[in-house]
Amino acid sequence: MPKINPKLKRYNTMTSKEIRRIFLDFFKEKSHQIVPSAPLVIKNDPTLMFTNAGMNQFKDFFLGNKPVTYSRIADTQKCLRVSGKHNDLEEVGIDTYHHTFFEMLGNWSFGDYFKKEAIDWAWELLVVRYKLDKDRLYATVFGGDKGDNLPADEEAFEFWKQYLPEERILFADKKDNFWEMGDTGPCGPCSEIHIDLRNDAERAKTPGRELVNQDHPQVVEIWNLVFMQFNRKNDGSLHALPAQHVDTGMGFERLAMALQGKTSNYDTDVFTPLIDFIANAAATNYGKDRKKDIAMRVMADHIRAIAFAIADGEMPSNNKGGYVIKRILRRAVRYAYTFLDFQVPFLYKLVPILAAQFAETFPELKSQEEFITKVIKNEEDTFLRTLENGLKRLEHEMEHLESHEIPGKVVFELYDTFGFPADLTALIARENHFTIDEKGFEQAMGIQKERSRKDAISETDDWQFVQEDKSINVDFLGYDTLQASAKIVEYRKIARKKQSFYQIVLDQTPFYAESGGQVGDTGYIQAHSNGEKIEVIDTQKENDLIIHITKKLPTDIYSSFDCVVDAKRRKNIKGNHSATHLLHAALRHVLGTHVTQKGSLVAPNALRFDFSHFAKMSEEEILAVEGEVNQKIRENIELQEMRNVPIEQAKQMGAMALFGEKYGDFVRVIIFDKEHSVELCGGTHVASTGEIGYFKIVSEASVASGVRRIEALTAQAAEDYVQNELAQIQEIKNLLKGSKQITKDISRILDEKSELQKKIELYENQVAQTIKKQLLETCEKLENGINFIAQKVELPTANHIRQIAFELEHQVDNLFLVIATPIEGKPQIAVMLSANLVSDKGLNASKIVRELAKEIKGGGGGQPFFATAGGKDVSGLDNVIEKAKTML
RNA sequence: GGGGGAUUAGCUCAGUUGGCUAGAGUGCUUGCAUGGCAUGCAAGAGGUCACCGGUUCGAAUCCGGUAUUCUCCA
């Protein structure tokens, strides 16, 4: 049973919603801009798949890649952590305070306030506003590091002394109190606030300071204040950042635990609605059985991660981020299945609870509730089937095993190939008095990991700055021009699998970097100084940098360059992108407004559009959509492009924003008739729809549960496609001697064909019957009672040999039959024996046929009573018959 | 991105080292039985064994490639 600490009971009434609101209101008072959470799924950043901290969306501010819009910001950020120093996926749910998905409350200063205000306000919020017991609070500060040549953070220590006695301020080492984003990037010392939630008796027994940072479930960190002042380079060295920043993060769920007087995150109102529902459905109570409790925590935690990830566009799949989501989901199903006996999909039923819970804070769940539910249910179905199949396989293995140890190879195969969890294998093995070879399993797993890792090796060098003044504020000129003059700002080399290429950042560029589905531009840059031409093979975006990818580095990197985009290619891309917008609008008209974009590819030769919809589109619907798009093309609607529109205004104009897409405060709006298509979009478009020329849907298919994909062509490609189809029809007409009713003719021809086939079959059967009669007439009754038939005959097909043989076997007792016949120039023989000859006289058709086959230079086999053989020498058929006569 | 598996009747799947006329269950059609239904009995239709190529006297089965799909790792 969840224990309530009586001392903390008076705060029990503060709901999680209030806690969140108080936090945001507090920092609003302190002149912070409150911003929405960034999507959980990260695009354009190779180092990160999911947002794992509140600061992710501000990374470019810290790096100086992007000008700061507000110097003070606060928000609550959706975060996902599935690996890290204290948070392995396999550990979540075992204890009561780690999560995959969580909210991070944070406040930021970008070159504005620093340590003093950060500490003052943290104290004010926790003690004055939230009224936490100050005697339970501890602070840690950075104690310095010799390796990095850094002193202890005495400054922070001094500020804390105003509020806390010295014995509750602890110095900690680099591992705990020096925050780093990754191997490289912004970093700095940090100061953490911990809270001791134990009861008085325990607090009297052991001082809280001895339990800080010791993984005690009730002495936990609640707030981390990071003082960002360095940038770590690839070589490990630290460099001072141009300005000092504050980055803080407070775990929302833990804060709720502290404020609601609970000893577990799962006992707060963030989780109880989920836990209650699960317990009820499983016909059990939370807090009664340790294993069941763990399962319920796993489910309650994981459903949040899965639902939010799907809402932000990350579908369960078999690679990258999608695979992470799938693994989380499967872990939840596995616990539900094993410990709570859920044999049918269940997790999806939790989605409505979550959606209602977060309707105000994160409305993306509510508005996609049906879709998310469907995706999860489908995935649950798939996995339960996988489990079932795996179970069958495992049982089969155990039946056929000689020893009572299941080899590691088998355990691994079950896991690797059939997705059957190894711990489940172990469990079932134990129940059946088997053991598993864990060592062998680990070994096989190691080989698999090594292989994958080897493949992924790539080396990325540090950025080399070409210009002294690193004011990267790159202008994209490509909306207005396809040619421009520019200088290199920075570059770096990337090596991967014996191949190497360069990434170049220019101070301004007409090259469009891949984003929003539109592929990156190609073209070339040419040095003014020596005329050297370097091909740009792709353009990518990393965070907000436009990166030109080349195979070669210009010899003169200090030159200015003519940058030229492949214009013809871009023209096709533009047409496809505008067509995509028209398609999106048409789909919403024809199918309904539940249609939202789930993915898009805009390439020069084709376009692909994925959208949420729950059924296969009918022929009529496809035609209607295609027709509407072409109608809009013929209307030749002029493009209305608006840059730098405040996002609120854009939304008022009815612009469609996508879930899981990060938008700034100012956006670009693309309009083709304000009554028809208004979208937020950074891509390139035609000046008027007539340029698209013609639009043709080529395929409609499913990509995932609830997601359909349309592939289409425009302009020349669409015309070529139609021409090609027409040419084929013409060819058919020509074959039909200029028929005007080809479908009717073809179906008539097909009917005739099957009729003729039947007639031929009938005729062939008659021939075969005649031959059978002839064979019967040649039947000799030998002295030993055997009815002997051996003849060379002419049969229509190979199948007839079998047919006649089986029929004769029914008609004649004690039969010894040899048929020899040429089929399409090749000799074929068959031997049929009555069953009693096989059992009584030890005759074997297979052996006989092999012996006979020598005469036709071939081989054969079959069963003891019937066997066939083929060969190469037709002239030997007569010898076969002669030889057969001698065999009795 | 790198491994492994699967693809056989409308659906779910068998098919043992290459040699049954490629099967089962379910569904479908028809007939029979019961007043009707659930159902029972009988008969029947339905397969380019994913596709392309190779090895072989012979390939659903072995080998290579393609497509689709499942699965694990990064």
mmCIF file of C-alpha atoms (C1' of nucleotides) in Angstrom, chain A residues 318-320 323 326 330 415-417 419 448 451-452 455 802 806 859-860 862-863 870, chain B residues 1-6 12-14 19-21 56-58 69-74:
data_model
loop_
_atom_site.group_PDB
_atom_site.id
_atom_site.type_symbol
_atom_site.label_atom_id
_atom_site.label_comp_id
_atom_site.label_asym_id
_atom_site.label_seq_id
_atom_site.Cartn_x
_atom_site.Cartn_y
_atom_site.Cartn_z
ATOM 1 C CA ASN A 318 12.216 -1.864 -37.339
ATOM 2 C CA ASN A 319 14.854 0.784 -37.398
ATOM 3 C CA LYS A 320 16.087 3.940 -35.728
ATOM 4 C CA TYR A 323 12.493 0.568 -33.274
ATOM 5 C CA LYS A 326 8.515 -0.742 -30.739
ATOM 6 C CA ARG A 330 6.842 -4.848 -26.580
ATOM 7 C CA TYR A 415 14.952 -14.086 -30.107
ATOM 8 C CA ASP A 416 16.817 -12.782 -33.127
ATOM 9 C CA THR A 417 14.736 -14.245 -35.908
ATOM 10 C CA GLY A 419 11.345 -11.936 -31.747
ATOM 11 C CA GLN A 448 25.397 -9.703 -33.731
ATOM 12 C CA ARG A 451 28.667 -6.854 -36.711
ATOM 13 C CA SER A 452 26.233 -3.975 -36.541
ATOM 14 C CA ASP A 455 29.064 -1.412 -40.043
ATOM 15 C CA ARG A 802 1.261 -41.548 -63.149
ATOM 16 C CA PHE A 806 -2.386 -45.553 -60.393
ATOM 17 C CA GLY A 859 18.383 -41.727 -62.583
ATOM 18 C CA GLY A 860 15.253 -41.817 -60.530
ATOM 19 C CA GLY A 862 10.297 -42.712 -55.424
ATOM 20 C CA GLN A 863 8.538 -44.921 -52.947
ATOM 21 C CA GLY A 870 13.958 -39.778 -66.437
ATOM 22 C "C1'" G B 1 22.670 0.902 -42.258
ATOM 23 C "C1'" G B 2 23.974 -4.578 -41.079
ATOM 24 C "C1'" G B 3 22.266 -9.787 -39.958
ATOM 25 C "C1'" G B 4 18.419 -13.834 -39.739
ATOM 26 C "C1'" G B 5 13.590 -15.916 -41.152
ATOM 27 C "C1'" A B 6 9.005 -16.265 -43.977
ATOM 28 C "C1'" U B 12 -4.964 -20.004 -40.650
ATOM 29 C "C1'" C B 13 -1.258 -23.256 -41.682
ATOM 30 C "C1'" A B 14 1.077 -28.870 -42.584
ATOM 31 C "C1'" G B 19 10.787 -38.449 -56.099
ATOM 32 C "C1'" C B 20 2.461 -38.803 -53.253
ATOM 33 C "C1'" U B 21 -1.969 -37.110 -58.748
ATOM 34 C "C1'" U B 56 19.146 -32.095 -61.594
ATOM 35 C "C1'" C B 57 16.579 -37.430 -65.273
ATOM 36 C "C1'" G B 58 13.200 -34.883 -61.815
ATOM 37 C "C1'" U B 69 6.734 -9.102 -45.007
ATOM 38 C "C1'" C B 70 8.330 -10.522 -39.967
ATOM 39 C "C1'" U B 71 12.384 -10.100 -36.591
ATOM 40 C "C1'" C B 72 17.031 -8.708 -34.073
ATOM 41 C "C1'" C B 73 21.204 -5.343 -33.741
ATOM 42 C "C1'" A B 74 23.284 -0.312 -34.568
#
